[in-house]
Amino acid sequence: MLRLGRREFAAHEPVIMAIVNRTPDSFYDQGATFHDEPALARVEQAIAQGAAVIDIGGVKAGPGEEVSAAEEARRTVGFVAEVRRRHPDVVISVDTWRHEVGEAVCEAGADLLNDAWGGVDPRLAEVAARYDVGLVCTHAGGAEPRTRPHRITYDDVMADILDVTVGLAERARKLGVRRDAILIDPGHDFGKNTRHSLEATRRLGEMVETGWPVLVSLSNKDFVGETLDRPVKDRLVGTLATTAVSAWLGAQVYRVHEVAETRQVLDMVASIAGHRPPAVARRGLA
């Protein structure tokens, strides 16, 4: 059982986490949800399409203009409070690696801290414990926030992923973060080249076997683009294929841009696996 905010998710229940970037320079939408009204409209749409979690980020992952902790908080804290007011039951996640921002968004009503940079600020886990919120423990290959990998190598990329993510998860548990609110994430593209991310996908079952719920952030990423030689706006098919494989191997939470399409893929995989009945069953029964 995964328990985040007011929601509980069974072991085989796939969970969609919709991305809402509060940045003017995000790689995918170039700032489409930087301002309040389009961002709030995006939240409404994502929930209507089946997202259970809204992931709010105030700093783009890639290199760019420096964003201070104060500016990151300015972009996210008030927005978290407004989403909480409008949607009391939705799970609110905030994508941050800074404990100061984590503390501010928890005060505003966040339920989950999505640490995409692999515990670079160890105090973030302490914040999660203090506020009784969830924590995503991600493998980033030791990369500093907002840097790109350069000729990074691993003897065994999945062994490194397991060592880091399970270690972060166990540390968080010992600090007091609830066992049922901790997730692990292989960190596709973070501290990895395309072959590393493909191998991490292929061996995702090894993460699932640890017993920690697995989150994957696959949506329109560079490893999809390089694998198929497609630009950012033409990576949906590759993303959905990777989503289907990840679902079959047991991942539970999916951080995505395209909610409706992801929902169909996850429902189809769940039905093939026998965890979900068909929405309609008429064929051969008339």
GROMACS .gro file of C-alpha atoms in nm:
model
  286
    1MET     CA    1   0.000   0.000   0.000
    2LEU     CA    2   0.124   0.346  -0.098
    3ARG     CA    3  -0.021   0.627   0.114
    4LEU     CA    4   0.023   0.989   0.004
    5GLY     CA    5  -0.182   1.275   0.144
    6ARG     CA    6  -0.542   1.159   0.174
    7ARG     CA    7  -0.500   0.887  -0.087
    8GLU     CA    8  -0.415   0.519  -0.059
    9PHE     CA    9  -0.304   0.318  -0.361
   10ALA     CA   10  -0.304  -0.061  -0.374
   11ALA     CA   11   0.006  -0.251  -0.483
   12HIS     CA   12  -0.109  -0.304  -0.843
   13GLU     CA   13  -0.280   0.033  -0.883
   14PRO     CA   14  -0.099   0.250  -1.140
   15VAL     CA   15  -0.073   0.615  -1.041
   16ILE     CA   16  -0.035   0.910  -1.277
   17MET     CA   17   0.166   1.212  -1.164
   18ALA     CA   18   0.096   1.508  -1.393
   19ILE     CA   19   0.374   1.760  -1.453
   20VAL     CA   20   0.297   2.128  -1.397
   21ASN     CA   21   0.609   2.338  -1.452
   22ARG     CA   22   0.616   2.681  -1.290
   23THR     CA   23   0.914   2.781  -1.500
   24PRO     CA   24   0.950   3.015  -1.798
   25ASP     CA   25   1.199   2.786  -1.973
   26SER     CA   26   1.088   2.424  -1.927
   27PHE     CA   27   1.224   2.192  -2.195
   28TYR     CA   28   0.884   2.061  -2.304
   29ASP     CA   29   0.634   2.347  -2.296
   30GLN     CA   30   0.868   2.650  -2.285
   31GLY     CA   31   0.677   2.813  -1.999
   32ALA     CA   32   0.315   2.737  -2.093
   33THR     CA   33   0.220   2.697  -1.725
   34PHE     CA   34   0.450   2.960  -1.577
   35HIS     CA   35   0.158   3.195  -1.505
   36ASP     CA   36  -0.118   3.111  -1.258
   37GLU     CA   37  -0.427   3.079  -1.478
   38PRO     CA   38  -0.287   2.839  -1.740
   39ALA     CA   39  -0.119   2.641  -1.461
   40LEU     CA   40  -0.445   2.608  -1.269
   41ALA     CA   41  -0.625   2.511  -1.588
   42ARG     CA   42  -0.361   2.245  -1.646
   43VAL     CA   43  -0.424   2.107  -1.297
   44GLU     CA   44  -0.800   2.090  -1.361
   45GLN     CA   45  -0.745   1.914  -1.694
   46ALA     CA   46  -0.495   1.665  -1.553
   47ILE     CA   47  -0.725   1.565  -1.267
   48ALA     CA   48  -1.019   1.527  -1.507
   49GLN     CA   49  -0.806   1.300  -1.728
   50GLY     CA   50  -0.709   1.072  -1.440
   51ALA     CA   51  -0.406   1.215  -1.261
   52ALA     CA   52  -0.400   1.141  -0.888
   53VAL     CA   53  -0.081   1.342  -0.825
   54ILE     CA   54   0.014   1.690  -0.941
   55ASP     CA   55   0.392   1.746  -0.955
   56ILE     CA   56   0.483   2.115  -0.933
   57GLY     CA   57   0.832   2.230  -1.023
   58GLY     CA   58   0.989   2.573  -0.994
   59VAL     CA   59   1.328   2.509  -1.157
   60LYS     CA   60   1.392   2.346  -1.492
   61ALA     CA   61   1.607   2.034  -1.467
   62GLY     CA   62   1.858   2.130  -1.734
   63PRO     CA   63   2.120   2.406  -1.737
   64GLY     CA   64   1.996   2.763  -1.759
   65GLU     CA   65   1.960   3.086  -1.572
   66GLU     CA   66   2.031   3.051  -1.201
   67VAL     CA   67   1.720   3.024  -0.984
   68SER     CA   68   1.767   3.100  -0.614
   69ALA     CA   69   1.582   2.914  -0.341
   70ALA     CA   70   1.381   3.230  -0.275
   71GLU     CA   71   1.275   3.253  -0.641
   72GLU     CA   72   1.194   2.881  -0.654
   73ALA     CA   73   0.973   2.925  -0.347
   74ARG     CA   74   0.807   3.231  -0.499
   75ARG     CA   75   0.712   3.026  -0.804
   76THR     CA   76   0.575   2.729  -0.611
   77VAL     CA   77   0.456   2.802  -0.257
   78GLY     CA   78   0.154   3.019  -0.334
   79PHE     CA   79   0.057   2.791  -0.619
   80VAL     CA   80   0.070   2.484  -0.393
   81ALA     CA   81  -0.158   2.663  -0.146
   82GLU     CA   82  -0.409   2.748  -0.420
   83VAL     CA   83  -0.412   2.395  -0.562
   84ARG     CA   84  -0.461   2.263  -0.208
   85ARG     CA   85  -0.756   2.500  -0.159
   86ARG     CA   86  -0.921   2.403  -0.486
   87HIS     CA   87  -0.845   2.030  -0.474
   88PRO     CA   88  -0.832   1.907  -0.114
   89ASP     CA   89  -0.804   1.539  -0.213
   90VAL     CA   90  -0.542   1.554  -0.487
   91VAL     CA   91  -0.187   1.453  -0.395
   92ILE     CA   92   0.044   1.753  -0.436
   93SER     CA   93   0.408   1.678  -0.513
   94VAL     CA   94   0.682   1.938  -0.544
   95ASP     CA   95   0.992   1.872  -0.752
   96THR     CA   96   1.275   2.026  -0.549
   97TRP     CA   97   1.614   1.930  -0.411
   98ARG     CA   98   1.635   2.215  -0.155
   99HIS     CA   99   1.527   2.168   0.204
  100GLU     CA  100   1.429   2.537   0.241
  101VAL     CA  101   1.184   2.507  -0.048
  102GLY     CA  102   1.066   2.170   0.078
  103GLU     CA  103   0.982   2.318   0.416
  104ALA     CA  104   0.793   2.611   0.260
  105VAL     CA  105   0.581   2.395   0.028
  106CYS     CA  106   0.500   2.150   0.307
  107GLU     CA  107   0.372   2.442   0.512
  108ALA     CA  108   0.154   2.533   0.212
  109GLY     CA  109   0.005   2.185   0.183
  110ALA     CA  110   0.236   1.961  -0.023
  111ASP     CA  111   0.208   1.584   0.034
  112LEU     CA  112   0.522   1.462  -0.143
  113LEU     CA  113   0.876   1.590  -0.205
  114ASN     CA  114   1.013   1.472  -0.539
  115ASP     CA  115   1.391   1.484  -0.498
  116ALA     CA  116   1.511   1.430  -0.855
  117TRP     CA  117   1.877   1.498  -0.772
  118GLY     CA  118   1.945   1.202  -0.549
  119GLY     CA  119   1.972   1.345  -0.199
  120VAL     CA  120   2.220   1.621  -0.283
  121ASP     CA  121   2.066   1.812   0.010
  122PRO     CA  122   2.039   1.551   0.289
  123ARG     CA  123   1.818   1.782   0.494
  124LEU     CA  124   1.530   1.738   0.249
  125ALA     CA  125   1.458   1.391   0.390
  126GLU     CA  126   1.452   1.542   0.738
  127VAL     CA  127   1.187   1.788   0.619
  128ALA     CA  128   0.978   1.502   0.480
  129ALA     CA  129   0.996   1.324   0.814
  130ARG     CA  130   0.912   1.635   1.015
  131TYR     CA  131   0.604   1.716   0.806
  132ASP     CA  132   0.493   1.352   0.761
  133VAL     CA  133   0.500   1.374   0.381
  134GLY     CA  134   0.629   1.136   0.118
  135LEU     CA  135   0.970   1.136  -0.049
  136VAL     CA  136   1.094   1.025  -0.392
  137CYS     CA  137   1.448   0.886  -0.375
  138THR     CA  138   1.613   0.917  -0.715
  139HIS     CA  139   1.935   0.796  -0.874
  140ALA     CA  140   2.118   1.086  -1.041
  141GLY     CA  141   2.462   0.933  -1.073
  142GLY     CA  142   2.614   1.181  -0.831
  143ALA     CA  143   2.544   1.470  -1.067
  144GLU     CA  144   2.510   1.822  -0.935
  145PRO     CA  145   2.166   1.978  -0.987
  146ARG     CA  146   2.104   2.114  -1.335
  147THR     CA  147   2.411   1.961  -1.495
  148ARG     CA  148   2.423   1.720  -1.787
  149PRO     CA  149   2.620   1.394  -1.779
  150HIS     CA  150   2.948   1.381  -1.970
  151ARG     CA  151   3.102   1.046  -2.056
  152ILE     CA  152   2.968   0.894  -1.736
  153THR     CA  153   3.035   0.522  -1.691
  154TYR     CA  154   2.909   0.248  -1.459
  155ASP     CA  155   3.039  -0.105  -1.406
  156ASP     CA  156   2.673  -0.202  -1.365
  157VAL     CA  157   2.421   0.080  -1.395
  158MET     CA  158   2.135  -0.106  -1.224
  159ALA     CA  159   2.358  -0.212  -0.936
  160ASP     CA  160   2.445   0.155  -0.883
  161ILE     CA  161   2.079   0.258  -0.910
  162LEU     CA  162   1.978   0.002  -0.649
  163ASP     CA  163   2.262   0.092  -0.413
  164VAL     CA  164   2.178   0.463  -0.422
  165THR     CA  165   1.798   0.456  -0.423
  166VAL     CA  166   1.755   0.183  -0.164
  167GLY     CA  167   2.017   0.352   0.051
  168LEU     CA  168   1.832   0.683   0.031
  169ALA     CA  169   1.502   0.510   0.105
  170GLU     CA  170   1.640   0.330   0.411
  171ARG     CA  171   1.795   0.653   0.538
  172ALA     CA  172   1.462   0.832   0.498
  173ARG     CA  173   1.282   0.555   0.685
  174LYS     CA  174   1.529   0.575   0.972
  175LEU     CA  175   1.480   0.952   0.987
  176GLY     CA  176   1.107   0.896   1.033
  177VAL     CA  177   0.957   0.916   0.684
  178ARG     CA  178   0.671   0.666   0.665
  179ARG     CA  179   0.759   0.339   0.491
  180ASP     CA  180   0.441   0.362   0.284
  181ALA     CA  181   0.526   0.713   0.160
  182ILE     CA  182   0.873   0.646   0.014
  183LEU     CA  183   0.928   0.579  -0.356
  184ILE     CA  184   1.241   0.501  -0.556
  185ASP     CA  185   1.313   0.634  -0.907
  186PRO     CA  186   1.585   0.511  -1.149
  187GLY     CA  187   1.629   0.868  -1.275
  188HIS     CA  188   1.612   0.824  -1.652
  189ASP     CA  189   1.850   1.071  -1.823
  190PHE     CA  190   1.982   1.199  -1.487
  191GLY     CA  191   2.353   1.113  -1.470
  192LYS     CA  192   2.303   0.866  -1.755
  193ASN     CA  193   2.347   0.835  -2.127
  194THR     CA  194   2.078   0.683  -2.348
  195ARG     CA  195   2.212   0.329  -2.320
  196HIS     CA  196   2.209   0.355  -1.941
  197SER     CA  197   1.846   0.468  -1.941
  198LEU     CA  198   1.746   0.187  -2.178
  199GLU     CA  199   1.917  -0.068  -1.954
  200ALA     CA  200   1.751   0.081  -1.647
  201THR     CA  201   1.415   0.033  -1.818
  202ARG     CA  202   1.495  -0.320  -1.929
  203ARG     CA  203   1.597  -0.416  -1.573
  204LEU     CA  204   1.328  -0.222  -1.390
  205GLY     CA  205   1.197  -0.543  -1.237
  206GLU     CA  206   1.505  -0.551  -1.016
  207MET     CA  207   1.392  -0.225  -0.856
  208VAL     CA  208   1.039  -0.356  -0.810
  209GLU     CA  209   1.178  -0.665  -0.637
  210THR     CA  210   1.321  -0.445  -0.357
  211GLY     CA  211   0.966  -0.390  -0.231
  212TRP     CA  212   0.983  -0.012  -0.257
  213PRO     CA  213   0.723   0.143  -0.492
  214VAL     CA  214   0.890   0.251  -0.816
  215LEU     CA  215   0.830   0.586  -0.985
  216VAL     CA  216   0.942   0.646  -1.342
  217SER     CA  217   0.979   0.983  -1.510
  218LEU     CA  218   0.995   0.896  -1.880
  219SER     CA  219   0.793   1.163  -2.049
  220ASN     CA  220   0.949   1.298  -2.370
  221LYS     CA  221   1.300   1.257  -2.233
  222ASP     CA  222   1.622   1.266  -2.431
  223PHE     CA  223   1.677   0.889  -2.413
  224VAL     CA  224   1.348   0.847  -2.600
  225GLY     CA  225   1.445   1.116  -2.849
  226GLU     CA  226   1.789   0.968  -2.914
  227THR     CA  227   1.659   0.611  -2.941
  228LEU     CA  228   1.410   0.708  -3.211
  229ASP     CA  229   1.585   1.022  -3.342
  230ARG     CA  230   1.283   1.240  -3.264
  231PRO     CA  231   1.259   1.602  -3.141
  232VAL     CA  232   1.095   1.686  -2.810
  233LYS     CA  233   0.747   1.739  -2.955
  234ASP     CA  234   0.753   1.404  -3.138
  235ARG     CA  235   0.837   1.165  -2.855
  236LEU     CA  236   0.492   1.060  -2.737
  237VAL     CA  237   0.488   0.721  -2.911
  238GLY     CA  238   0.829   0.630  -2.771
  239THR     CA  239   0.728   0.753  -2.428
  240LEU     CA  240   0.412   0.541  -2.429
  241ALA     CA  241   0.602   0.233  -2.545
  242THR     CA  242   0.846   0.279  -2.257
  243THR     CA  243   0.553   0.336  -2.022
  244ALA     CA  244   0.395   0.006  -2.126
  245VAL     CA  245   0.719  -0.185  -2.067
  246SER     CA  246   0.764  -0.017  -1.728
  247ALA     CA  247   0.408  -0.099  -1.628
  248TRP     CA  248   0.451  -0.462  -1.727
  249LEU     CA  249   0.768  -0.480  -1.518
  250GLY     CA  250   0.588  -0.339  -1.213
  251ALA     CA  251   0.648   0.036  -1.186
  252GLN     CA  252   0.364   0.208  -1.001
  253VAL     CA  253   0.389   0.586  -1.043
  254TYR     CA  254   0.433   0.763  -1.379
  255ARG     CA  255   0.540   1.127  -1.402
  256VAL     CA  256   0.398   1.250  -1.733
  257HIS     CA  257   0.302   1.540  -1.957
  258GLU     CA  258   0.026   1.357  -2.151
  259VAL     CA  259  -0.219   1.225  -1.893
  260ALA     CA  260  -0.505   1.091  -2.108
  261GLU     CA  261  -0.278   0.886  -2.335
  262THR     CA  262  -0.084   0.748  -2.039
  263ARG     CA  263  -0.408   0.651  -1.865
  264GLN     CA  264  -0.511   0.436  -2.162
  265VAL     CA  265  -0.174   0.263  -2.178
  266LEU     CA  266  -0.173   0.186  -1.806
  267ASP     CA  267  -0.533   0.061  -1.813
  268MET     CA  268  -0.455  -0.166  -2.107
  269VAL     CA  269  -0.146  -0.313  -1.942
  270ALA     CA  270  -0.334  -0.361  -1.614
  271SER     CA  271  -0.611  -0.546  -1.797
  272ILE     CA  272  -0.365  -0.771  -1.982
  273ALA     CA  273  -0.196  -0.846  -1.650
  274GLY     CA  274  -0.531  -0.937  -1.497
  275HIS     CA  275  -0.542  -0.651  -1.244
  276ARG     CA  276  -0.827  -0.461  -1.412
  277PRO     CA  277  -1.142  -0.587  -1.588
  278PRO     CA  278  -1.229  -0.451  -1.933
  279ALA     CA  279  -1.437  -0.134  -1.918
  280VAL     CA  280  -1.688  -0.304  -2.152
  281ALA     CA  281  -1.724  -0.676  -2.228
  282ARG     CA  282  -1.974  -0.748  -2.507
  283ARG     CA  283  -1.780  -0.935  -2.770
  284GLY     CA  284  -1.893  -1.297  -2.803
  285LEU     CA  285  -2.156  -1.256  -2.532
  286ALA     CA  286  -2.458  -1.137  -2.735
   0.00000   0.00000   0.00000
